[in-house]
XYZ file of C-alpha atoms in Angstrom:
365
model
C -2.376 -24.292 -1.974
C -2.147 -21.378 0.444
C -3.019 -17.945 -0.856
C 0.343 -16.697 0.418
C 3.139 -19.028 1.526
C 5.448 -16.813 3.582
C 7.631 -19.738 4.614
C 8.330 -20.613 0.988
C 8.846 -16.965 0.049
C 11.440 -16.464 2.799
C 13.117 -19.878 2.538
C 15.731 -18.857 -0.099
C 17.039 -16.158 2.240
C 17.009 -18.258 5.420
C 20.787 -18.717 5.844
C 21.442 -15.014 5.225
C 18.609 -13.943 7.519
C 19.740 -16.200 10.352
C 23.279 -14.861 10.113
C 22.090 -11.260 9.934
C 19.887 -11.695 13.004
C 22.747 -13.273 14.919
C 24.970 -10.368 13.921
C 22.398 -7.918 15.303
C 22.134 -9.853 18.568
C 25.909 -10.024 18.891
C 26.249 -6.315 18.187
C 24.205 -5.419 21.268
C 22.629 -2.570 19.265
C 18.953 -3.108 18.521
C 17.558 0.352 17.661
C 18.945 3.292 15.636
C 21.964 1.278 14.574
C 23.847 0.426 11.406
C 21.153 -1.778 9.850
C 18.428 0.876 9.944
C 20.811 3.568 8.750
C 21.976 1.458 5.813
C 18.453 0.380 4.896
C 17.320 4.004 4.814
C 20.143 4.797 2.398
C 19.450 1.760 0.222
C 15.662 2.236 0.080
C 16.100 5.936 -0.750
C 18.564 5.062 -3.518
C 16.323 2.311 -4.898
C 13.450 4.802 -5.207
C 15.724 7.641 -6.372
C 14.641 9.711 -3.361
C 16.857 12.079 -1.393
C 15.623 10.986 2.036
C 14.193 7.914 3.741
C 12.908 7.787 7.310
C 12.235 4.310 8.703
C 9.336 3.842 11.113
C 7.279 1.174 12.840
C 4.692 0.315 10.172
C 2.839 1.560 7.110
C 0.016 3.216 9.027
C 2.563 5.211 11.017
C 4.291 6.225 7.787
C 1.051 7.864 6.644
C 0.302 9.330 10.073
C 3.769 10.804 10.460
C 3.672 12.706 7.165
C 0.355 14.346 7.975
C 1.403 15.088 11.531
C 4.554 16.723 10.144
C 2.479 18.801 7.712
C 0.464 20.070 10.662
C 3.578 20.909 12.690
C 5.054 22.698 9.671
C 1.910 24.802 9.282
C 1.099 23.349 5.861
C -2.267 21.929 6.911
C -4.557 22.410 9.902
C -6.834 20.141 11.896
C -10.263 20.114 10.269
C -8.836 20.434 6.753
C -9.886 17.878 4.159
C -7.811 15.220 2.390
C -9.036 13.542 -0.801
C -8.778 9.745 -0.481
C -9.904 6.796 -2.623
C -13.144 5.063 -1.714
C -11.564 1.744 -2.726
C -8.693 1.160 -0.312
C -7.698 -0.603 2.873
C -8.963 1.302 5.886
C -5.445 2.247 7.074
C -5.392 5.000 4.453
C -8.488 6.570 6.000
C -7.439 5.988 9.614
C -4.220 7.932 9.099
C -6.173 10.991 7.999
C -8.807 11.008 10.732
C -6.231 10.151 13.407
C -4.629 13.544 12.754
C -7.890 15.443 13.140
C -8.185 15.826 9.374
C -11.280 14.983 7.352
C -11.071 12.182 4.744
C -12.979 13.037 1.567
C -13.619 9.800 -0.379
C -13.646 9.719 -4.187
C -14.775 6.737 -6.260
C -12.446 4.408 -8.137
C -11.639 4.227 -11.816
C -13.611 1.277 -13.284
C -10.615 -0.052 -15.238
C -7.669 0.373 -12.866
C -9.638 0.255 -9.555
C -7.483 3.069 -8.125
C -8.661 6.631 -7.499
C -10.471 8.194 -10.459
C -8.828 11.346 -11.789
C -12.129 12.402 -13.354
C -13.918 12.061 -10.016
C -11.234 14.151 -8.294
C -11.663 16.865 -10.910
C -15.451 16.689 -10.585
C -15.266 17.073 -6.809
C -13.040 20.138 -7.011
C -15.114 21.710 -9.786
C -18.300 21.112 -7.814
C -16.837 22.894 -4.797
C -15.763 25.841 -6.914
C -19.181 26.057 -8.600
C -20.989 26.045 -5.248
C -18.811 28.359 -3.181
C -16.222 29.918 -5.471
C -13.291 27.919 -4.042
C -12.342 24.407 -2.988
C -13.092 25.053 0.679
C -10.826 23.268 3.136
C -9.460 20.656 0.752
C -5.704 20.759 1.285
C -4.259 17.438 0.104
C -4.644 14.350 -2.085
C -3.741 10.876 -0.838
C -3.693 8.459 -3.809
C -3.202 4.741 -3.135
C -1.355 2.538 -5.610
C -3.671 -0.347 -4.805
C -2.859 -3.971 -5.683
C 0.481 -2.756 -7.127
C -1.169 -0.617 -9.830
C -0.022 2.994 -10.123
C -2.491 5.849 -10.060
C -2.289 8.430 -12.854
C 0.241 10.523 -10.984
C 0.924 12.902 -13.860
C -2.727 13.937 -13.950
C -3.032 14.049 -10.159
C 0.153 16.139 -9.884
C -1.273 18.643 -12.360
C -4.467 18.867 -10.325
C -2.496 19.307 -7.099
C -0.340 22.025 -8.596
C -3.262 23.941 -10.056
C -5.087 23.981 -6.706
C -1.996 24.248 -4.443
C -2.676 20.880 -2.817
C -0.238 18.694 -0.891
C 0.360 15.152 -2.128
C 1.157 11.977 -0.204
C 1.236 8.609 -1.949
C 0.235 5.420 -0.148
C 2.755 2.960 -1.592
C 2.061 0.067 0.775
C 1.324 -2.261 -2.152
C 3.582 -1.037 -4.964
C 7.179 -1.897 -4.011
C 9.232 -1.825 -7.168
C 7.048 0.590 -9.088
C 8.699 3.832 -10.185
C 7.342 6.518 -7.882
C 8.540 9.962 -6.863
C 7.465 12.590 -4.389
C 6.505 11.889 -0.791
C 5.627 8.216 -0.335
C 4.559 6.095 2.649
C 5.619 2.436 2.652
C 4.616 -0.674 4.557
C 6.901 -3.691 4.912
C 4.289 -5.964 6.473
C 5.425 -9.586 5.948
C 3.063 -10.222 3.027
C 4.184 -7.220 0.961
C 6.339 -7.520 -2.170
C 9.173 -6.397 0.114
C 8.211 -7.838 3.469
C 9.895 -7.888 6.856
C 9.504 -10.608 9.500
C 7.182 -8.324 11.442
C 5.884 -4.776 11.200
C 7.992 -2.059 9.603
C 7.450 1.049 7.473
C 9.176 4.049 5.936
C 8.709 7.407 4.241
C 10.680 8.489 1.176
C 10.768 12.121 0.080
C 12.927 14.764 -1.576
C 11.782 17.341 0.994
C 14.578 17.711 3.554
C 12.534 19.814 5.986
C 9.701 17.287 5.894
C 12.077 14.362 6.431
C 13.711 16.029 9.419
C 10.353 16.920 10.970
C 9.111 13.337 10.508
C 12.296 11.960 12.056
C 11.851 14.138 15.143
C 8.143 13.377 15.525
C 8.813 9.636 15.250
C 11.302 9.909 18.142
C 9.046 11.411 20.791
C 9.137 14.792 19.042
C 12.823 15.092 19.858
C 16.040 15.850 18.004
C 18.178 15.575 21.159
C 17.687 13.407 24.200
C 15.218 15.003 26.640
C 14.641 18.016 24.345
C 11.162 17.754 22.783
C 10.093 20.165 20.063
C 6.866 18.372 19.124
C 4.206 16.251 20.804
C 5.637 13.218 19.094
C 5.239 9.490 18.766
C 7.383 6.416 19.284
C 7.606 4.905 15.805
C 10.793 3.178 14.785
C 12.032 0.231 12.760
C 14.230 -2.139 14.746
C 17.618 -3.389 13.624
C 16.423 -6.931 12.960
C 13.676 -5.882 10.555
C 16.085 -3.567 8.750
C 18.627 -6.380 8.395
C 15.987 -8.666 6.859
C 14.767 -5.975 4.469
C 18.306 -5.231 3.273
C 18.744 -8.873 2.294
C 15.410 -9.144 0.495
C 15.704 -5.772 -1.246
C 18.493 -7.178 -3.415
C 16.014 -9.689 -4.849
C 12.941 -7.458 -5.130
C 13.125 -6.894 -8.885
C 13.423 -10.602 -9.624
C 10.493 -11.381 -7.334
C 8.378 -8.733 -9.018
C 9.221 -10.150 -12.427
C 8.006 -13.553 -11.250
C 4.764 -12.013 -9.979
C 4.290 -10.392 -13.366
C 4.989 -13.666 -15.181
C 2.315 -15.394 -13.120
C -0.136 -12.555 -13.625
C 0.384 -12.556 -17.388
C -0.351 -16.270 -17.517
C -3.600 -15.618 -15.669
C -4.456 -12.744 -18.006
C -3.609 -14.693 -21.169
C -5.031 -18.073 -20.196
C -8.158 -17.276 -18.163
C -10.779 -16.423 -20.736
C -14.387 -16.403 -19.643
C -17.255 -13.883 -19.729
C -17.914 -14.546 -16.043
C -14.683 -12.829 -14.951
C -12.979 -9.470 -15.524
C -9.198 -9.550 -15.325
C -6.984 -6.654 -14.166
C -4.808 -4.506 -16.382
C -1.234 -5.809 -16.816
C 0.698 -2.680 -15.717
C 1.289 -3.684 -12.099
C 3.755 -5.364 -9.750
C 0.819 -7.507 -8.603
C 1.035 -7.397 -4.865
C -2.519 -8.605 -5.383
C -4.072 -10.182 -8.491
C -7.678 -8.920 -8.354
C -10.206 -10.443 -10.705
C -13.879 -9.502 -10.674
C -16.430 -12.292 -10.893
C -20.199 -12.376 -11.378
C -20.497 -14.879 -8.548
C -17.380 -14.284 -6.487
C -18.470 -16.382 -3.513
C -19.262 -19.413 -5.672
C -15.879 -19.189 -7.392
C -14.084 -18.882 -4.071
C -15.923 -21.924 -2.733
C -15.166 -23.891 -5.914
C -11.455 -23.107 -5.759
C -11.290 -23.980 -2.062
C -12.840 -27.365 -2.857
C -9.821 -27.919 -5.112
C -7.430 -26.915 -2.331
C -6.795 -23.418 -3.724
C -7.041 -20.661 -1.137
C -8.054 -17.158 -2.249
C -8.763 -13.861 -0.496
C -11.068 -10.865 -0.907
C -9.578 -7.362 -1.017
C -11.694 -5.811 0.435
C -15.225 -7.099 1.255
C -16.405 -3.943 3.057
C -15.274 -0.538 1.730
C -14.356 2.133 4.302
C -17.592 4.113 3.826
C -19.557 1.021 4.852
C -17.535 0.376 8.019
C -19.027 1.063 11.438
C -15.928 3.104 12.277
C -17.109 5.668 9.691
C -20.847 5.423 10.258
C -21.121 9.134 9.429
C -20.600 8.051 5.804
C -23.502 5.579 5.817
C -25.457 7.631 3.273
C -22.562 7.956 0.823
C -22.615 5.921 -2.379
C -19.570 5.019 -4.460
C -20.822 2.581 -7.108
C -17.446 1.494 -8.509
C -15.888 0.861 -5.088
C -19.010 -0.994 -3.983
C -19.013 -3.115 -7.146
C -15.375 -4.034 -6.564
C -16.047 -4.983 -2.936
C -18.892 -7.265 -4.026
C -17.092 -8.964 -6.934
C -13.313 -8.921 -6.245
C -11.434 -12.188 -5.672
C -7.644 -12.344 -5.258
C -5.855 -15.318 -6.801
C -2.547 -16.602 -5.404
C 0.292 -14.634 -7.012
C 3.714 -14.721 -5.365
C 7.292 -15.604 -6.376
C 7.368 -18.965 -4.598
C 4.647 -20.390 -6.860
C 5.738 -23.025 -9.367
C 4.508 -23.191 -12.962
C 2.455 -26.202 -11.895
C 0.817 -24.149 -9.138
C -0.101 -21.471 -11.663
C -1.545 -24.060 -14.037
C -3.608 -25.519 -11.199
C -5.123 -22.116 -10.443
C -5.895 -21.441 -14.117
C -7.540 -24.846 -14.547
C -9.458 -24.334 -11.325
C -10.892 -20.999 -12.410
C -11.760 -22.224 -15.899
C -13.092 -25.534 -14.609
C -15.921 -23.959 -12.680
C -17.672 -22.913 -15.892
C -16.464 -25.797 -18.032
C -18.548 -28.043 -15.802
C -21.748 -26.145 -16.637
């Protein structure tokens, strides 16, 4: 059993996808056409946002927002952005790529996403030491695994300290979010393209327009360049695929949740810690005393699993300046997390096989 069977996930849409791709080819219009325009409208409406700007990938979605903030004079190079210590490295790369300074904060031990208490403690510590929060200008929460951060609490913190907010929503398609959000449509996501694609949703018209210009070489008109921009765009084929699959996103998420609830209700063992149920389960992350042994055991039964993520960003060579930092919750997660298969193409028999495989490891003791 593969951890993620993209062929099986996409198979129900194959006739529609093939026709849509042929329609794009026949149209002779491959960029900035009808499909992208319609997807932007549909994804904005789905998320109850006023604006959607499609782009090349999820990392670019994050980069473009922060680059737009800089161009709009809302943040300056060298300013600090609070980020979670437990995240995929793309979150951190987007900050440092813009000349901003990522400021990691440890995870909540129950939800595994950024800890509100740790964010408060960081800000209070700054104020106690120097009378203000220094150059902290933004918070970048990540709705990791499909689990929402405590956005009400984070929004209150942001408002009280006049901080910008950007949400990394690369793993939470289908969750109810608002504000400025960066999305990835990498093929394995809950809403996945057949290649790279991304988007930003926001209610801020000025921000959306600035992002749109930056993503098109810094230009609003051909050969007129207002910003030192990028080339970041979603192509018509990816947009056509996403429009088809968007119609089925809620059903697919319900199936993920059904599978996850079976895991939560039927895997009962002191050796493992199961995640909280309030998620769309892009990833089903359990924590295990002996993660590597469990992974090896399941593989022996033909069940493939993954680890998200074995090396946290502050332990990566790319950020060797953080080598002395210590985030105990994030480090514990990285050492004990194992992701079980959890996707809408799984059958009930597949789910039962995984449950029996996990439980069987200790039943044999």
